[in-house]
PDB file of C-alpha atoms in Angstrom:
ATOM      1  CA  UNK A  33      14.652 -37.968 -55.359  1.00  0.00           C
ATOM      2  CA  UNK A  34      15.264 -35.851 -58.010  1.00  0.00           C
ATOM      3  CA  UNK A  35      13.400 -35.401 -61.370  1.00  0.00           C
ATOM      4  CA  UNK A  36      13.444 -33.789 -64.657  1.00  0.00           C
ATOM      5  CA  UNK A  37      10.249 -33.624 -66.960  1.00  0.00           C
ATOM      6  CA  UNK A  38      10.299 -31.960 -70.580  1.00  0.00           C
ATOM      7  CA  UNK A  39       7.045 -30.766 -72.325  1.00  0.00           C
ATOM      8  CA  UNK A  40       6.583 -31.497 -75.521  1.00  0.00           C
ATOM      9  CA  UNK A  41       8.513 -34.877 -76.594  1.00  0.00           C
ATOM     10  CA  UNK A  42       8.300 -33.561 -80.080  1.00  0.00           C
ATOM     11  CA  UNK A  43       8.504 -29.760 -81.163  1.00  0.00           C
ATOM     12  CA  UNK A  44       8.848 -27.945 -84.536  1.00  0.00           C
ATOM     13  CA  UNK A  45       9.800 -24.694 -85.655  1.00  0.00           C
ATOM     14  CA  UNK A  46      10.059 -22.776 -88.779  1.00  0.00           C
ATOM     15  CA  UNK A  47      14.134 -21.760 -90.094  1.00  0.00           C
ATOM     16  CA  UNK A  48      14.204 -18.422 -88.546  1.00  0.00           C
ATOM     17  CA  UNK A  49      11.678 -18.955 -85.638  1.00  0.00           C
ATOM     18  CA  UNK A  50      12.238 -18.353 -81.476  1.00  0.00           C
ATOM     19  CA  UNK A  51      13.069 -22.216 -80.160  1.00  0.00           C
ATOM     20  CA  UNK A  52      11.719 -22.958 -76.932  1.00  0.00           C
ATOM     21  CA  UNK A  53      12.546 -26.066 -75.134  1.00  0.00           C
ATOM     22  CA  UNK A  54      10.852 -26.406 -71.746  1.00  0.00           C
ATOM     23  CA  UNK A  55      12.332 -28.138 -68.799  1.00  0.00           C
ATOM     24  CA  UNK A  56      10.949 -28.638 -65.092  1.00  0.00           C
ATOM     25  CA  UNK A  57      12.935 -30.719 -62.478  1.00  0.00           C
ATOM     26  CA  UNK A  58      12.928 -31.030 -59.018  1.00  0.00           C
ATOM     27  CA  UNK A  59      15.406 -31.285 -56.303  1.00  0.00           C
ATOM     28  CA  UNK A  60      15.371 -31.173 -52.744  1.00  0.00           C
ATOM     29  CA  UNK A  61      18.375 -29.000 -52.973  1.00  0.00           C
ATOM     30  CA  UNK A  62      20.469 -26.573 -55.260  1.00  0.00           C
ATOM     31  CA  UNK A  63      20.761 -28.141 -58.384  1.00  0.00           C
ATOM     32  CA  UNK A  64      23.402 -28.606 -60.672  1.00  0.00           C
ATOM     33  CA  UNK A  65      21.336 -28.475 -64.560  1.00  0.00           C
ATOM     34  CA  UNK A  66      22.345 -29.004 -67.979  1.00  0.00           C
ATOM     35  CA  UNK A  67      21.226 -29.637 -71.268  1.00  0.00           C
ATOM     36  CA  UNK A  68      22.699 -31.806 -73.899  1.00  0.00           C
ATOM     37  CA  UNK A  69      21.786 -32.229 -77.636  1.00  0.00           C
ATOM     38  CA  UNK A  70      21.706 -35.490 -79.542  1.00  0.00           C
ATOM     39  CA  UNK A  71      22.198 -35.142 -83.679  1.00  0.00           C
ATOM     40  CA  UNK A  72      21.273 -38.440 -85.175  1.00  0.00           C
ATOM     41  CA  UNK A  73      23.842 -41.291 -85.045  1.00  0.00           C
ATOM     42  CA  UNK A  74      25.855 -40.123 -82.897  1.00  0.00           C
ATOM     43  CA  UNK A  75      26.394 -39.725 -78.615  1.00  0.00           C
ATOM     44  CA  UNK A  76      25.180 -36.733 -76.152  1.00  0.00           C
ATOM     45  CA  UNK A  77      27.100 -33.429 -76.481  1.00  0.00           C
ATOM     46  CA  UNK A  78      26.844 -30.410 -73.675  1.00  0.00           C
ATOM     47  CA  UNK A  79      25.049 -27.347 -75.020  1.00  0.00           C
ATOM     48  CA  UNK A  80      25.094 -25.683 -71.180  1.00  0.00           C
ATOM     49  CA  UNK A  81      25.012 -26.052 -67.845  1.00  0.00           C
ATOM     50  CA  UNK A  82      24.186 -24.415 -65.065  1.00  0.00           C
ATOM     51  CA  UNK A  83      26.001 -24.848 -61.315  1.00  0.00           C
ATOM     52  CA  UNK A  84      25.828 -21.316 -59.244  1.00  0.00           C
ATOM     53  CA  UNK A  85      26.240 -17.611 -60.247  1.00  0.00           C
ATOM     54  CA  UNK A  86      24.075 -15.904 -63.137  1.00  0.00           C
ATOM     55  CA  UNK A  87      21.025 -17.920 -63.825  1.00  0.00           C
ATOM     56  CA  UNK A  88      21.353 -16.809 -67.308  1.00  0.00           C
ATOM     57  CA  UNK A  89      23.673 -19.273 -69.343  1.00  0.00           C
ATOM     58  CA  UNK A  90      24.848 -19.491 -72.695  1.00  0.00           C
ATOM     59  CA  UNK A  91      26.228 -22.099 -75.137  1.00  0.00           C
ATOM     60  CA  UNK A  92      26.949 -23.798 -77.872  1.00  0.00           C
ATOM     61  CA  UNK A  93      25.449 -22.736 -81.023  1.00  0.00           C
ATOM     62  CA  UNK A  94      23.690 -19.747 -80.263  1.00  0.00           C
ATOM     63  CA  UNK A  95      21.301 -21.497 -77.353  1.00  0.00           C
ATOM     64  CA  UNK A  96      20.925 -20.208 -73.804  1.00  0.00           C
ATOM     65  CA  UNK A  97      19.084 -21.025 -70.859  1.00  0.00           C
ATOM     66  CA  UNK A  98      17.640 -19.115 -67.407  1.00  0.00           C
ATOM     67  CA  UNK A  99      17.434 -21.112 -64.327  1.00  0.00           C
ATOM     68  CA  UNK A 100      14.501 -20.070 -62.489  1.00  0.00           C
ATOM     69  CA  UNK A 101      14.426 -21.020 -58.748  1.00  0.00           C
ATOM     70  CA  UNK A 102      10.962 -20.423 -57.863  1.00  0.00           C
ATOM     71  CA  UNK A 103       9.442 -21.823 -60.861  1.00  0.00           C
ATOM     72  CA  UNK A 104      11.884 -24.579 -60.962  1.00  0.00           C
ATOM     73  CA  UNK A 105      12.352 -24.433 -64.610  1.00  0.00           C
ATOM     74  CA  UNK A 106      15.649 -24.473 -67.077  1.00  0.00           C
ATOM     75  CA  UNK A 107      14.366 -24.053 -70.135  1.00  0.00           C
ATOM     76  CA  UNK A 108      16.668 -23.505 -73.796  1.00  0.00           C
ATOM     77  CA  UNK A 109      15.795 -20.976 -75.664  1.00  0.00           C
ATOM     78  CA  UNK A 110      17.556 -19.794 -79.503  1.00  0.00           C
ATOM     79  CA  UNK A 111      16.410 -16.420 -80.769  1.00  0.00           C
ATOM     80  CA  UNK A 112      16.937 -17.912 -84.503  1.00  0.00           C
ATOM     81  CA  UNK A 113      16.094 -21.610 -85.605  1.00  0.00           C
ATOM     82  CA  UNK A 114      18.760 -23.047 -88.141  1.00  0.00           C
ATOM     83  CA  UNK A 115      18.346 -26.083 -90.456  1.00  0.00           C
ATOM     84  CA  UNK A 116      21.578 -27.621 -88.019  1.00  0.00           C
ATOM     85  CA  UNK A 117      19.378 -27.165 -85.165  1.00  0.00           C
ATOM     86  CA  UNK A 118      17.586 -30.313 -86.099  1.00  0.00           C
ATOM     87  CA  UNK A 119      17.993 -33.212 -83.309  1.00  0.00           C
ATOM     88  CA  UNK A 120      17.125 -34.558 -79.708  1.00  0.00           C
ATOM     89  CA  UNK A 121      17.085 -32.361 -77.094  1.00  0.00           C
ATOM     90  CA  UNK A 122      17.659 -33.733 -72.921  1.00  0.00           C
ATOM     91  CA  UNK A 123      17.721 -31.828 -70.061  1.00  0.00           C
ATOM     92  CA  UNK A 124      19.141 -33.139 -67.286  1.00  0.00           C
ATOM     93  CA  UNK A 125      19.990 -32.684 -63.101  1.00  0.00           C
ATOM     94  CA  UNK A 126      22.330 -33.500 -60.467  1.00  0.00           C
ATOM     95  CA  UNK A 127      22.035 -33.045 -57.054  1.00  0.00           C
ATOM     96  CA  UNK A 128      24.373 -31.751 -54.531  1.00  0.00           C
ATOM     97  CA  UNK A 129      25.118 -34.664 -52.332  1.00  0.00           C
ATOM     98  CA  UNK A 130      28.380 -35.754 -54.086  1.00  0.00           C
ATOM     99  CA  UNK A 131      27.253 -38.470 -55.840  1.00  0.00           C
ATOM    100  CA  UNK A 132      27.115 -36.875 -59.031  1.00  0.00           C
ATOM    101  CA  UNK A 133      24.604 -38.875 -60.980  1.00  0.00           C
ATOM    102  CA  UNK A 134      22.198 -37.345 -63.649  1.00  0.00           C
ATOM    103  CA  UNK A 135      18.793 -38.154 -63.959  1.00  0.00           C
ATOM    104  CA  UNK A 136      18.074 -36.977 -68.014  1.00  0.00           C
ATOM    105  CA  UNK A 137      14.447 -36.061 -68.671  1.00  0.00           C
ATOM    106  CA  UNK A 138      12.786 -37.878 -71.622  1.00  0.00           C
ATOM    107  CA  UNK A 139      13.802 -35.882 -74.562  1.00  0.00           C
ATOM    108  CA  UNK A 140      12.463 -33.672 -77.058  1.00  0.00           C
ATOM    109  CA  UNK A 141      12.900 -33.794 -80.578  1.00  0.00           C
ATOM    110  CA  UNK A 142      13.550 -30.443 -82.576  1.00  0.00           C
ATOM    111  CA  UNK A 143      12.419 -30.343 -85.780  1.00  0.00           C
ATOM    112  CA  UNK A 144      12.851 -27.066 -88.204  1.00  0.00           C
ATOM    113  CA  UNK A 145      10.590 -26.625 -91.064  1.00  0.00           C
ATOM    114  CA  UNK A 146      12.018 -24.811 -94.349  1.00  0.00           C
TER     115      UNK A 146
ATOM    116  CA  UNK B 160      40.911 -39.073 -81.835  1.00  0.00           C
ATOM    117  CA  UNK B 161      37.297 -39.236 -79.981  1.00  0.00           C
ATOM    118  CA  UNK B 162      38.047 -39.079 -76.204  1.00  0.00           C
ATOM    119  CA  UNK B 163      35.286 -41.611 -75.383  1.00  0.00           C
ATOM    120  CA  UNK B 164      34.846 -44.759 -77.604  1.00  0.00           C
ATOM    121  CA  UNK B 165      32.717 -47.431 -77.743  1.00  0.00           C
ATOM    122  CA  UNK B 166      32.673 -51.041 -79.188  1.00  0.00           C
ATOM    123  CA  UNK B 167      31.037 -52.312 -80.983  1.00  0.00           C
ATOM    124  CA  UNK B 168      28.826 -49.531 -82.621  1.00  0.00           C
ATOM    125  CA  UNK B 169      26.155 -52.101 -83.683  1.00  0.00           C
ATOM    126  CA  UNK B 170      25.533 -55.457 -82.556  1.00  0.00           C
ATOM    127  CA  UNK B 171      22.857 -57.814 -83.524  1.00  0.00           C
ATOM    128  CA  UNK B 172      22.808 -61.013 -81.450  1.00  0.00           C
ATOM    129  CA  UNK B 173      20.057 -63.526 -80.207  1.00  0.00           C
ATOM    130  CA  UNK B 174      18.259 -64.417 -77.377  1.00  0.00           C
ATOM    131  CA  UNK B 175      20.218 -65.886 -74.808  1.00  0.00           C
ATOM    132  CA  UNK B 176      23.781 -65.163 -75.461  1.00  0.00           C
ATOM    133  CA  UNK B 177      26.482 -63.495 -74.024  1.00  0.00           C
ATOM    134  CA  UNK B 178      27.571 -60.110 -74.838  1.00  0.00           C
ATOM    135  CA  UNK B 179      29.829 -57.189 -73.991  1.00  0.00           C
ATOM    136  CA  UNK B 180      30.242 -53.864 -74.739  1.00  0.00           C
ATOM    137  CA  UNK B 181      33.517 -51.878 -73.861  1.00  0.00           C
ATOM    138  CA  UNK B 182      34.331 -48.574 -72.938  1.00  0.00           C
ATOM    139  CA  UNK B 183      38.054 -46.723 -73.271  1.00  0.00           C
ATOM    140  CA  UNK B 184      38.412 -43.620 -72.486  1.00  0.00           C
ATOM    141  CA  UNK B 185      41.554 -41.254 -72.864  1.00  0.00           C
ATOM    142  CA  UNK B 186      40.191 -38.423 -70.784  1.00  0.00           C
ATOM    143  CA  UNK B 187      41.976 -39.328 -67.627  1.00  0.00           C
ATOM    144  CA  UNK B 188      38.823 -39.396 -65.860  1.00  0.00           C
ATOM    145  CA  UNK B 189      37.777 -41.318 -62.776  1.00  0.00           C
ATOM    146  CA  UNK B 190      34.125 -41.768 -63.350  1.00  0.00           C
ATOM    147  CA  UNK B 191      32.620 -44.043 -66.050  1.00  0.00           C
ATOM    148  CA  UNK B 192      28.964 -44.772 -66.438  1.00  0.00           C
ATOM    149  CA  UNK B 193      26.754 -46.527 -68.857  1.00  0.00           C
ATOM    150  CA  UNK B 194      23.439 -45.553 -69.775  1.00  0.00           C
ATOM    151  CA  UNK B 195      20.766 -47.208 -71.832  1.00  0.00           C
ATOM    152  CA  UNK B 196      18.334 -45.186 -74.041  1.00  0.00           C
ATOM    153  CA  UNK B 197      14.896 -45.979 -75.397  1.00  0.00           C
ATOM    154  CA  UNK B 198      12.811 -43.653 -77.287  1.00  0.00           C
ATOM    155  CA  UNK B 199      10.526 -41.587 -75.394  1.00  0.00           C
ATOM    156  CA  UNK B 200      12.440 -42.671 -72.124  1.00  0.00           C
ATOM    157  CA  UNK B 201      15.259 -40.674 -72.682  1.00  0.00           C
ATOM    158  CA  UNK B 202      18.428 -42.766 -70.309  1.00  0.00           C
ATOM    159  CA  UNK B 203      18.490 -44.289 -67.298  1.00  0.00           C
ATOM    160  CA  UNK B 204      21.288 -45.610 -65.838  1.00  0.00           C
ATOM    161  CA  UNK B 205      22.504 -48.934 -65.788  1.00  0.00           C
ATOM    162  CA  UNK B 206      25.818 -49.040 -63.084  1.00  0.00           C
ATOM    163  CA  UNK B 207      28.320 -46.435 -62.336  1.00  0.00           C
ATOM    164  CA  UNK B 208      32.155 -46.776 -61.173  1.00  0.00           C
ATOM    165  CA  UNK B 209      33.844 -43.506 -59.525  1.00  0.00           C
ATOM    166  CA  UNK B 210      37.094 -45.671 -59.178  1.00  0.00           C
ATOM    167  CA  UNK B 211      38.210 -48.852 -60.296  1.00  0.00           C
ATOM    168  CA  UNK B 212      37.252 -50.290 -56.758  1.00  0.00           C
ATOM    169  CA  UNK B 213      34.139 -48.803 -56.438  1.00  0.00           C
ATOM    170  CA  UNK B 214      30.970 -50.142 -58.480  1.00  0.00           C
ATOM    171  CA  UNK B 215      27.414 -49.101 -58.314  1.00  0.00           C
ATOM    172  CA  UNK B 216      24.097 -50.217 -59.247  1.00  0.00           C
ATOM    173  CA  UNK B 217      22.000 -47.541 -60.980  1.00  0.00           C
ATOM    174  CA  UNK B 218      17.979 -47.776 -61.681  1.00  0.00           C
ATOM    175  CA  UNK B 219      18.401 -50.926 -64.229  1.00  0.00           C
ATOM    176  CA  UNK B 220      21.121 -53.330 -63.333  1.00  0.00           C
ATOM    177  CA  UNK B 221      18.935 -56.081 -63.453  1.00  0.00           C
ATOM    178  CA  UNK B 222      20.140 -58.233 -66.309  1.00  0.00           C
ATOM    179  CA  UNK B 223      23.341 -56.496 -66.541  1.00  0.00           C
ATOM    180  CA  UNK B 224      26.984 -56.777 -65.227  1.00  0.00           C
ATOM    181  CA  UNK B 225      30.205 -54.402 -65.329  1.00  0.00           C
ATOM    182  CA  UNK B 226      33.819 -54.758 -64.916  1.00  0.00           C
ATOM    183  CA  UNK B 227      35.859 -51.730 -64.724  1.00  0.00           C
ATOM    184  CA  UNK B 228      39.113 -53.423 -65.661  1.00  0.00           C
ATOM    185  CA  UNK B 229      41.528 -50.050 -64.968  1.00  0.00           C
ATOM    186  CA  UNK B 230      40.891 -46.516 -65.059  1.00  0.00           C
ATOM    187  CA  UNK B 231      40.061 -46.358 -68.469  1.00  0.00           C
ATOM    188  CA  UNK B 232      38.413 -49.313 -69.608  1.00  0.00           C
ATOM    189  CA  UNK B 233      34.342 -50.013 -68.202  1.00  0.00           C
ATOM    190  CA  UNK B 234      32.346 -52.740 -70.296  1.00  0.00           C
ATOM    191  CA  UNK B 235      29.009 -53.823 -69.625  1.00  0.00           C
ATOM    192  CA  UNK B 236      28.041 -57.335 -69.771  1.00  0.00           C
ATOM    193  CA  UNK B 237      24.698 -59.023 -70.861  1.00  0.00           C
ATOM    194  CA  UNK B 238      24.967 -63.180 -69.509  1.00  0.00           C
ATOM    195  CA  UNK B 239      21.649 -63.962 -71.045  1.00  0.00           C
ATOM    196  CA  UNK B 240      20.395 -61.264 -73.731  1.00  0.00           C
ATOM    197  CA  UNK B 241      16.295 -60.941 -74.228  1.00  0.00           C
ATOM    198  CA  UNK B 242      14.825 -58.759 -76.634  1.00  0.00           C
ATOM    199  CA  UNK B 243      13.842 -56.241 -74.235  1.00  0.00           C
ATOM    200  CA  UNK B 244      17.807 -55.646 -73.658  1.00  0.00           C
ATOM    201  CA  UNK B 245      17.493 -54.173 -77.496  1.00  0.00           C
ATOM    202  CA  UNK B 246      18.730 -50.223 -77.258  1.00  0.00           C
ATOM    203  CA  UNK B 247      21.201 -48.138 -77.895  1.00  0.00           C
ATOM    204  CA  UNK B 248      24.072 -47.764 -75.019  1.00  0.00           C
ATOM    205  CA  UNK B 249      25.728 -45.216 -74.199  1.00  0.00           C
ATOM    206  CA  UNK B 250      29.252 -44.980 -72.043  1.00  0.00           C
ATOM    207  CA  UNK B 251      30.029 -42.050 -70.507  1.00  0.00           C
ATOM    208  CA  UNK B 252      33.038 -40.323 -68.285  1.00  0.00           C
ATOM    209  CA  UNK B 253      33.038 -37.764 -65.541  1.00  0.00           C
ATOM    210  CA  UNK B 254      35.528 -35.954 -63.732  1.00  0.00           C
ATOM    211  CA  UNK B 255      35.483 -35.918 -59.973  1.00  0.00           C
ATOM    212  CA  UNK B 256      37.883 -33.179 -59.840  1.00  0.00           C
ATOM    213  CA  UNK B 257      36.387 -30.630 -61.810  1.00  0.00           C
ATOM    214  CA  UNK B 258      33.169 -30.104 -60.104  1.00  0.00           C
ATOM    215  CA  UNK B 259      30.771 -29.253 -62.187  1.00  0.00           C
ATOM    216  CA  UNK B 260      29.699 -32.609 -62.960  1.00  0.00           C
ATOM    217  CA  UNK B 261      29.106 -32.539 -66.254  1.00  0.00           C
ATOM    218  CA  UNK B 262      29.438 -36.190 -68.348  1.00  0.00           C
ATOM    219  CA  UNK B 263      30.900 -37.132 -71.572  1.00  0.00           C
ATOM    220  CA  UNK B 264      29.919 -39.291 -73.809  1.00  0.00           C
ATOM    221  CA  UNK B 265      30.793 -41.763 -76.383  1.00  0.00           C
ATOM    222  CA  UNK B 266      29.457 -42.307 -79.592  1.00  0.00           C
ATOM    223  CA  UNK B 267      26.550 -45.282 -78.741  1.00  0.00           C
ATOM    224  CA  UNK B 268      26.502 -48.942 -79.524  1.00  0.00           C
ATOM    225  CA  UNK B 269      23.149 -50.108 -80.736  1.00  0.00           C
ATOM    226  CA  UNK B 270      22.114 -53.716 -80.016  1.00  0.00           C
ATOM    227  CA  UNK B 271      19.630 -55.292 -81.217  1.00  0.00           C
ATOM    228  CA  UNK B 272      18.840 -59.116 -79.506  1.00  0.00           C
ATOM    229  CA  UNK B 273      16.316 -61.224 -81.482  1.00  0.00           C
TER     230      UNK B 273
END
């Protein structure tokens, strides 16, 4: 079965600062990964995803992410922290057999000191 | 127009009575899902439908129901609401075509059974 853990439910940055959001999963095959951001009050939105090709991906807003196979990590980066950046952060995995669920990892919460 | 909407957005009811949530969706996509979120959980998922005549259980369908009553419309039914049902749901749509699996989702309806 596959799963998705995130260090660091809560994590805080100055305006300015690197962000780094850190996300492990596992998955008895290829995985398909993504991250989504959560602003307060309102649903999940797709920052990025990763399926095949360059294990470098970028996004939304200025955030990337590097799939790394043999540490089995995805995890977000932003050279620059802005105020907007403020809000839940969930990684998240699919596997390959055609089902197509997600299984989201518990969520970390970005905050960005003045 | 938001492509995935939810209804109600809040609901406060008490223990023991019926509810439903509903789902439209103007994407044109064949998969719907619902999700439930708690904090430091993140969201698991409650059923799934990749067609109207296909319906499955996800890791908490206990307590809950679903009817996917055409393409676009998937509600999610509570027959007997306890406290512990109290969350915010989440609806979400995928398209089977595209691939890449990625899910999109509506805006939340927060219950809250007391």
């Amino acid at each position: 079965a596959q799963s998705v853990t995130q260090l660091g439910s809560h994590v805080s940055v100055s305006e300015g600062a690197l962000v780094l959001l850190r996300c492990n999963y596992s998955s008895s095959v290829p995985p398909y990964l993504f991250w989504y951001v959560q602003y307060p009050n309102q649903g999940l939105q797709l920052l990025l995803k990763y399926t095949t090709g360059a294990t470098l991906v970028k996004g939304i807003n200025g955030f990337e992410a590097e799939f790394k196979k043999s540490e089995t990590s995805f995890h977000l980066t932003k050279p620059s922290a802005h105020m907007s950046d403020a809000a839940e952060y969930f990684c998240a995995v699919s596997d390959d057999f055609g089902n197509e669920k997600l299984t989201f990892g518990t969520g970390t919460r970005l905050t960005i000191i003045p | 127009d938001a492509d995935v909407t939810q209804t109600p957005r809040n609901r406060i009811t008490k223990t023991g009575k019926r509810i439903m949530l509903e789902c439209s969706q103007t994407k044109g996509h064949d998969r719907m899902y619902w999700y439930r979120q708690d904090p430091g959980l993140g969201l698991r998922l409650i059923y799934y439908s990749f067609d109207v005549k296909d319906i499955n259980k996800g890791e908490i369908s206990d307590g809950y129901s679903v009817s996917r009553q055409a393409q676009a419309k998937f509600s999610l039914s509570l027959e007997s609401a306890i406290p512990n049902q109290t969350a915010l749901y989440f609806c979400a749509t995928s398209d089977h075509s595209g691939g890449a699996r990625e899910q999109f989702f509506g805006p939340g309806t927060r219950l809250t059974v007391l």
